[in-house]
PDB file of C-alpha atoms in Angstrom:
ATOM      1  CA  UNK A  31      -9.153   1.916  26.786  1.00  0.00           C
ATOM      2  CA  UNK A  32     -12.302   1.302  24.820  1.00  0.00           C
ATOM      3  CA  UNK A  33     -14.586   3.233  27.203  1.00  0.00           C
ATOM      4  CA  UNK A  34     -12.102   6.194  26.991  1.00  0.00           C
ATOM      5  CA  UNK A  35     -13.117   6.428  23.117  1.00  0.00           C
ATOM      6  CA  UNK A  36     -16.694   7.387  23.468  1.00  0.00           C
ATOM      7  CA  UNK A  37     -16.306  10.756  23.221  1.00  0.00           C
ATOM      8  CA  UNK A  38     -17.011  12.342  19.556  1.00  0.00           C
ATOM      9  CA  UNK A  39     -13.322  12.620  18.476  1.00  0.00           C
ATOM     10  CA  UNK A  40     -12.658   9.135  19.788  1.00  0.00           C
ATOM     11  CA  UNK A  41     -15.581   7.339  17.842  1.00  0.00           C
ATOM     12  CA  UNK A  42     -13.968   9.681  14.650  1.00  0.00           C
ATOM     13  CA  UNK A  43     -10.506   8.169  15.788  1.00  0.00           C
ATOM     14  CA  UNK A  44     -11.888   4.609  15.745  1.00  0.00           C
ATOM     15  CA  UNK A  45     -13.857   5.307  12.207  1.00  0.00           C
ATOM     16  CA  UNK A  46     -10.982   6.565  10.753  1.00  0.00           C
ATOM     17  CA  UNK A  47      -8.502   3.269  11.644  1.00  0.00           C
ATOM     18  CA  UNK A  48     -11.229   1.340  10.117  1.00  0.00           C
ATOM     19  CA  UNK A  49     -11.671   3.255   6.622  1.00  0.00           C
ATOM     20  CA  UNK A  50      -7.705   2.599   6.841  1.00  0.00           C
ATOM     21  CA  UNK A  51      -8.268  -0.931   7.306  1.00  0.00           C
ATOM     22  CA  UNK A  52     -10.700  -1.252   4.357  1.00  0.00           C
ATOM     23  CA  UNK A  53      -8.336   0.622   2.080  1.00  0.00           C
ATOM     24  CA  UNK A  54      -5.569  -1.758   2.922  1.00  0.00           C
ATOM     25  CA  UNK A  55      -7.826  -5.124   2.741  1.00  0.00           C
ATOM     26  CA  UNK A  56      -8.564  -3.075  -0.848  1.00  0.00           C
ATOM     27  CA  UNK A  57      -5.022  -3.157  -1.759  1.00  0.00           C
ATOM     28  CA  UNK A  58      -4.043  -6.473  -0.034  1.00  0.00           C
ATOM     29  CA  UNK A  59      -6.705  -8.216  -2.234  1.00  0.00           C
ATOM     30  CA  UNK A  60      -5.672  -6.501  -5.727  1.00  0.00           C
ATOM     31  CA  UNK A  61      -2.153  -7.696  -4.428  1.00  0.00           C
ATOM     32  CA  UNK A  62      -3.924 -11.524  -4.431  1.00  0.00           C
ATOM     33  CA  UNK A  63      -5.609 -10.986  -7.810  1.00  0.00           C
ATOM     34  CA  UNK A  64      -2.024 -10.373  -9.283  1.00  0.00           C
ATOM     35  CA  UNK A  65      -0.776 -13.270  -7.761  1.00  0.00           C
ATOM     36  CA  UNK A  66      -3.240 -15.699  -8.351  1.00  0.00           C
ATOM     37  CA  UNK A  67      -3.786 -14.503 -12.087  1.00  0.00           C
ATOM     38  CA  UNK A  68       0.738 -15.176 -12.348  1.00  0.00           C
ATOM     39  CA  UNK A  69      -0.072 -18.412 -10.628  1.00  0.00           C
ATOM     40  CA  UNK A  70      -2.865 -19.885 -12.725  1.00  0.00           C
ATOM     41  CA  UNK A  71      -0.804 -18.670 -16.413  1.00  0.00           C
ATOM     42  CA  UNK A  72       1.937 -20.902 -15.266  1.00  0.00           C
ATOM     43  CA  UNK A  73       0.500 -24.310 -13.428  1.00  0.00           C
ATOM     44  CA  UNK A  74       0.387 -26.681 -16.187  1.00  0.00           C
ATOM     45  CA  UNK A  75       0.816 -30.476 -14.317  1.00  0.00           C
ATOM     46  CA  UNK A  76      -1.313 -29.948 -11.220  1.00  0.00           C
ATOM     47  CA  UNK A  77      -5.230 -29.471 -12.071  1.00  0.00           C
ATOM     48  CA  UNK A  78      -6.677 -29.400  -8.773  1.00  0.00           C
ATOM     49  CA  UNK A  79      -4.246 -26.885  -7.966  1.00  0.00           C
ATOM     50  CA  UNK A  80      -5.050 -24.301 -10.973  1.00  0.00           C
ATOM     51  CA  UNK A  81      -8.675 -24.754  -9.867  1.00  0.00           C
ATOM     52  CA  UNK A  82      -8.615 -24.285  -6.617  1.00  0.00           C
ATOM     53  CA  UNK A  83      -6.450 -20.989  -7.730  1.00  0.00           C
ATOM     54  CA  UNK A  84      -9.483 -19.915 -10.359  1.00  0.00           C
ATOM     55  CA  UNK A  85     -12.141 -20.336  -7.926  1.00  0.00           C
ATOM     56  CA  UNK A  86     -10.476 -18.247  -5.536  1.00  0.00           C
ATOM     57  CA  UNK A  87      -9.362 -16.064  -8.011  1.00  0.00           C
ATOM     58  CA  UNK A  88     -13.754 -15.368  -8.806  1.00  0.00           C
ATOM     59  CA  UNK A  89     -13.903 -15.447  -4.849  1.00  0.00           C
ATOM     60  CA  UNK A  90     -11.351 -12.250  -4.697  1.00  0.00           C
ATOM     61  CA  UNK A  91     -13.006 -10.254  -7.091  1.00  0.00           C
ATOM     62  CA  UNK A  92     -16.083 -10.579  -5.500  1.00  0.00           C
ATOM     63  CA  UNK A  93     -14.341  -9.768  -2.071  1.00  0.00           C
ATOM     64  CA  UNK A  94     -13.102  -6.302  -3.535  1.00  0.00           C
ATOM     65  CA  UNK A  95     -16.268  -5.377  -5.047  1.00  0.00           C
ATOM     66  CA  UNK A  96     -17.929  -5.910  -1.487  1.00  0.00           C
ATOM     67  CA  UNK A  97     -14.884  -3.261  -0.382  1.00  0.00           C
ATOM     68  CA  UNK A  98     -15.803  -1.201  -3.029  1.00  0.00           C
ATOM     69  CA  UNK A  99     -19.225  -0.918  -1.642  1.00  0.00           C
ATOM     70  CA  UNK A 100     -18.389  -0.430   1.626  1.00  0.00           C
ATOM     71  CA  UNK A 101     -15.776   1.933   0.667  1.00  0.00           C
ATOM     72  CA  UNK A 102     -18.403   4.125  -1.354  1.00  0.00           C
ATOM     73  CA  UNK A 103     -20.683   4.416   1.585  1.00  0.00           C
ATOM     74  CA  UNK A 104     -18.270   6.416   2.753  1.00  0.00           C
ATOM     75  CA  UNK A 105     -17.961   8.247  -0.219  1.00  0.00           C
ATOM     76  CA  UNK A 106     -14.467   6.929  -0.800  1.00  0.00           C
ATOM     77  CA  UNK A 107     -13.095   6.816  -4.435  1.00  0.00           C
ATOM     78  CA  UNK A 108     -10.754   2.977  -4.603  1.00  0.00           C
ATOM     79  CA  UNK A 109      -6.821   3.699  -3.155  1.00  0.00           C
ATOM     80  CA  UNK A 110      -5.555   3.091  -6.726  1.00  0.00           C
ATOM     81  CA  UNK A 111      -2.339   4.346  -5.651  1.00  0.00           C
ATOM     82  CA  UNK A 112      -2.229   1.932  -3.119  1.00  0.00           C
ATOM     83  CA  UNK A 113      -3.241  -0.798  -5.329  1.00  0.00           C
ATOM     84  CA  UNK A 114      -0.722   0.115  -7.670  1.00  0.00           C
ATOM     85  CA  UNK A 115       2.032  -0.545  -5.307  1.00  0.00           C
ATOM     86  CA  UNK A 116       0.623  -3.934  -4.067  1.00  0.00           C
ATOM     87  CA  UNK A 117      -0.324  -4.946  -7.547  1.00  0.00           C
ATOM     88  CA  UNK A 118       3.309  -4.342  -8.016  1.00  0.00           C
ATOM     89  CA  UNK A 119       4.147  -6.502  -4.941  1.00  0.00           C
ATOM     90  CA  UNK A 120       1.897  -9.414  -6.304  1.00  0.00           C
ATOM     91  CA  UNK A 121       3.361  -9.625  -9.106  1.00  0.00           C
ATOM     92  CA  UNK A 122       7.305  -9.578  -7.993  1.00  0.00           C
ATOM     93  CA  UNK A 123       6.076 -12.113  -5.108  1.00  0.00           C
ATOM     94  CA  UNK A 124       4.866 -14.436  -7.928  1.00  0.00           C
ATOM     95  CA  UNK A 125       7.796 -13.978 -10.355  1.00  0.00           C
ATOM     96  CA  UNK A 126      10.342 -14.879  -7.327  1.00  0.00           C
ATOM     97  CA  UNK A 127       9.285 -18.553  -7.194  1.00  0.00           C
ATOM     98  CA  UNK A 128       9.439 -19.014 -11.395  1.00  0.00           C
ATOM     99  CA  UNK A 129      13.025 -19.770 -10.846  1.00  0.00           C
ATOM    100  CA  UNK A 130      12.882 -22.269  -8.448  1.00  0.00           C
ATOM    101  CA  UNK A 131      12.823 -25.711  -9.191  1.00  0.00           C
ATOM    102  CA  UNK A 132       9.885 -26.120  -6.679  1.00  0.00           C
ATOM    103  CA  UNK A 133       7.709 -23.622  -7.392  1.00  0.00           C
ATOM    104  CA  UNK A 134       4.841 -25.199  -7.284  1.00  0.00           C
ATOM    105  CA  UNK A 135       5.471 -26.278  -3.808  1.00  0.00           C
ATOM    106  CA  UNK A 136       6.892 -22.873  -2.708  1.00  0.00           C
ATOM    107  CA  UNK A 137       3.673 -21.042  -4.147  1.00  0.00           C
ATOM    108  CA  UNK A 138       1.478 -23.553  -2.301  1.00  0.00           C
ATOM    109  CA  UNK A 139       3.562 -22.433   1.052  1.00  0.00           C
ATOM    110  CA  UNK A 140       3.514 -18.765   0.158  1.00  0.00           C
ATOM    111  CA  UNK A 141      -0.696 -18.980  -0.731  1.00  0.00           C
ATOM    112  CA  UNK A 142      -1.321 -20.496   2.930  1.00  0.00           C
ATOM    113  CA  UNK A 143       0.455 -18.131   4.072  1.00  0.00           C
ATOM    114  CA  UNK A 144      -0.991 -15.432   2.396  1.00  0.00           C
ATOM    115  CA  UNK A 145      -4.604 -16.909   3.316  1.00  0.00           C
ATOM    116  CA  UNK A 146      -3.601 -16.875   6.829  1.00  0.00           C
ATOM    117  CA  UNK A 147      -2.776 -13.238   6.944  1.00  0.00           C
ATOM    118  CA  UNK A 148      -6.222 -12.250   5.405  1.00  0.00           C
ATOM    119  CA  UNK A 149      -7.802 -14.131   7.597  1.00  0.00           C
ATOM    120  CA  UNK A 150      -6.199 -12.648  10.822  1.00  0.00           C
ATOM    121  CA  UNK A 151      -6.767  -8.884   8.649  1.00  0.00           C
ATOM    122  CA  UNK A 152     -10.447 -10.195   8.353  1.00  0.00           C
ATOM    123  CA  UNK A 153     -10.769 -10.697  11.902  1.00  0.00           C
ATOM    124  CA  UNK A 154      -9.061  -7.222  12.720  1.00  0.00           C
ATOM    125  CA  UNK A 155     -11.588  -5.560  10.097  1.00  0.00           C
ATOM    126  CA  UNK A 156     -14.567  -6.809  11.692  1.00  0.00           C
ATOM    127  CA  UNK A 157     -13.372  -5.843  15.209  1.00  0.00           C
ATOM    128  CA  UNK A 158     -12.941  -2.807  13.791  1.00  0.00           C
ATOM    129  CA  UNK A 159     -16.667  -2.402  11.910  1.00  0.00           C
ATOM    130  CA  UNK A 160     -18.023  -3.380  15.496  1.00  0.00           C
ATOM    131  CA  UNK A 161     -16.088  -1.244  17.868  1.00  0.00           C
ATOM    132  CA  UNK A 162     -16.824   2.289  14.927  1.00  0.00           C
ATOM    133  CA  UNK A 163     -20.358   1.075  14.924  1.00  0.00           C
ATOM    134  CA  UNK A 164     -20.766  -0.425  11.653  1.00  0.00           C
ATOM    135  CA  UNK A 165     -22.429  -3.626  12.203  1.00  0.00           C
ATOM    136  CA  UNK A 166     -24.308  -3.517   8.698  1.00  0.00           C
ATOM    137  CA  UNK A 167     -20.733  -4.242   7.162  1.00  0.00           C
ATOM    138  CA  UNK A 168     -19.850  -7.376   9.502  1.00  0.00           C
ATOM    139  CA  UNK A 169     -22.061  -9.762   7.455  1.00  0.00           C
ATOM    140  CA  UNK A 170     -20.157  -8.851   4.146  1.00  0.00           C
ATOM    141  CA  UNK A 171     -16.545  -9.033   5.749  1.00  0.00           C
ATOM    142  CA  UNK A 172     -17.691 -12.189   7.910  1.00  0.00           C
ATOM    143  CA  UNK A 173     -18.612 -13.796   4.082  1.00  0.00           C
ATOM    144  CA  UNK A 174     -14.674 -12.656   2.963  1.00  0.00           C
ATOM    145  CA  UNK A 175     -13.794 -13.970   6.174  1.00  0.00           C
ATOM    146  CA  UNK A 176     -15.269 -17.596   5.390  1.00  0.00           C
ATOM    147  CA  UNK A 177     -14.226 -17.795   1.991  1.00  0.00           C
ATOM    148  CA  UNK A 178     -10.061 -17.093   3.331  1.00  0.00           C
ATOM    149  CA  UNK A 179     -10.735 -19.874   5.660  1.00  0.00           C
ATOM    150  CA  UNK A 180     -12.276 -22.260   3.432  1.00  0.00           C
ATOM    151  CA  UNK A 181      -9.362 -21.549   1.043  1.00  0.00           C
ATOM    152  CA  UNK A 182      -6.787 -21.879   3.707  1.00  0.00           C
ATOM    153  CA  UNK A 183      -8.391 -25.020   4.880  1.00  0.00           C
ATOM    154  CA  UNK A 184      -8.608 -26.862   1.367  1.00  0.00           C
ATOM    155  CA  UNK A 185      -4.972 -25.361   0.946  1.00  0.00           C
ATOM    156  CA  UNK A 186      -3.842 -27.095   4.178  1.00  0.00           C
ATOM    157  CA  UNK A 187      -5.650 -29.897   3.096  1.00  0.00           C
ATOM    158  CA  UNK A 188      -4.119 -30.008  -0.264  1.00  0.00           C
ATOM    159  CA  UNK A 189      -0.527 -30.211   0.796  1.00  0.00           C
ATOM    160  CA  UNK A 190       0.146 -33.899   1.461  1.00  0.00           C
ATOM    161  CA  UNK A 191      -0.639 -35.253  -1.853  1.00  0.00           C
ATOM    162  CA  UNK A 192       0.916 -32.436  -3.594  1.00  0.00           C
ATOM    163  CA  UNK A 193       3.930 -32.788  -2.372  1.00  0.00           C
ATOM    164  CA  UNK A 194       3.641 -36.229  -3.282  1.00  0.00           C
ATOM    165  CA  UNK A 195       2.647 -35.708  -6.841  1.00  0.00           C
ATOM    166  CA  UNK A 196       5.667 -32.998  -6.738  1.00  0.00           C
ATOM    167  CA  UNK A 197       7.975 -36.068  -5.608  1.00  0.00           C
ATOM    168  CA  UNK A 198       6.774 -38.327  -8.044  1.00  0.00           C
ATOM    169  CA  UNK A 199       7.248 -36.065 -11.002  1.00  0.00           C
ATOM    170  CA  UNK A 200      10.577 -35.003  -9.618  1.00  0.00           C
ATOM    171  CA  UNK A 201      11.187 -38.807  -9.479  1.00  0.00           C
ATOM    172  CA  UNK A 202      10.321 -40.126 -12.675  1.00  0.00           C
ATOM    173  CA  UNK A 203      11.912 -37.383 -14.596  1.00  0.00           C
ATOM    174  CA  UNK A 204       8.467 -35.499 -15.736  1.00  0.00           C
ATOM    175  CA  UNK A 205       8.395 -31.732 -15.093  1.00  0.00           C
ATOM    176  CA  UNK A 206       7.364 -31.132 -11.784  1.00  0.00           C
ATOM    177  CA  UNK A 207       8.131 -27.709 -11.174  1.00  0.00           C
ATOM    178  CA  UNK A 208       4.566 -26.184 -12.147  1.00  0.00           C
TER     179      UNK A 208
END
């Protein structure tokens, strides 16, 4: 299928999917800056977690500023409206676990999760600069790219002995919760 989009209108086709794709990696980040910034107000009993959460927090706004750039050079203003709505999303995502008596474990879940997904949209974005012939993005979204994976990995990483401080706050009566 690939060789059948090297005509003009194809290679426009193909450009066009990928501005998309930056637009929604745009909005898909805002939509992490909300949720991290809920996330890091409430942890108060789990350190390692609420800096893990504020260096990827400084990670994410770097990440959309490199979108920002590659968004201008093609003279395209930032999808507020679009960021609006996911903002929106981030923010209702991160209220839903204040209720729960685990939310510090179900955030944990819902971040690798989250990580996970950029990382796959990552992958898909840089496919994308490649195949619309914009290789002199790839080393800027390959950075993003690294930095989702290192966070997902120390995420992984973290879960074991979070859960077990979780468990032995729960245990001994202390609040455990965030």
């Amino acid at each position: 299928m690939a060789a059948s989009l090297g005509s003009s209108a194809g290679s426009d086709a193909m450009l066009d999917l990928y501005v998309v794709g930056l637009k929604n990696a745009h909005a898909l980040e805002k939509s992490a800056t909300q949720l991290l910034e809920r996330q890091i107000e409430r942890v108060e009993n789990y350190p390692e977690v609420n800096a893990l959460l504020r260096r990827h927090l400084g990670e994410t706004e770097q990440q959309i500023q490199r979108l920002d750039e590659i968004l201008d050079s093609f003279g395209e203003e930032n999808p507020m409206l679009k960021d609006l709505a996911t903002s929106i999303t981030g923010n209702l995502a991160a209220l839903g676990h204040t209720v729960m008596g685990d939310e510090i474990l179900k955030n944990h879940f819902a971040n690798h999760a989250f990580e996970n997904f950029e990382i796959a949209a990552y992958v898909s974005l840089i496919t994308m600069a490649e195949a619309s012939g914009r290789n002199g993005h790839v080393a800027a979204l390959n950075l993003t790219l690294q930095e989702e994976r290192t966070t997902a990995q120390l995420l992984h990483d973290m879960t074991p002995e979070l859960t077990r401080t979780y468990m032995q706050r729960s245990a001994s009566g202390q609040k455990a919760d965030r």
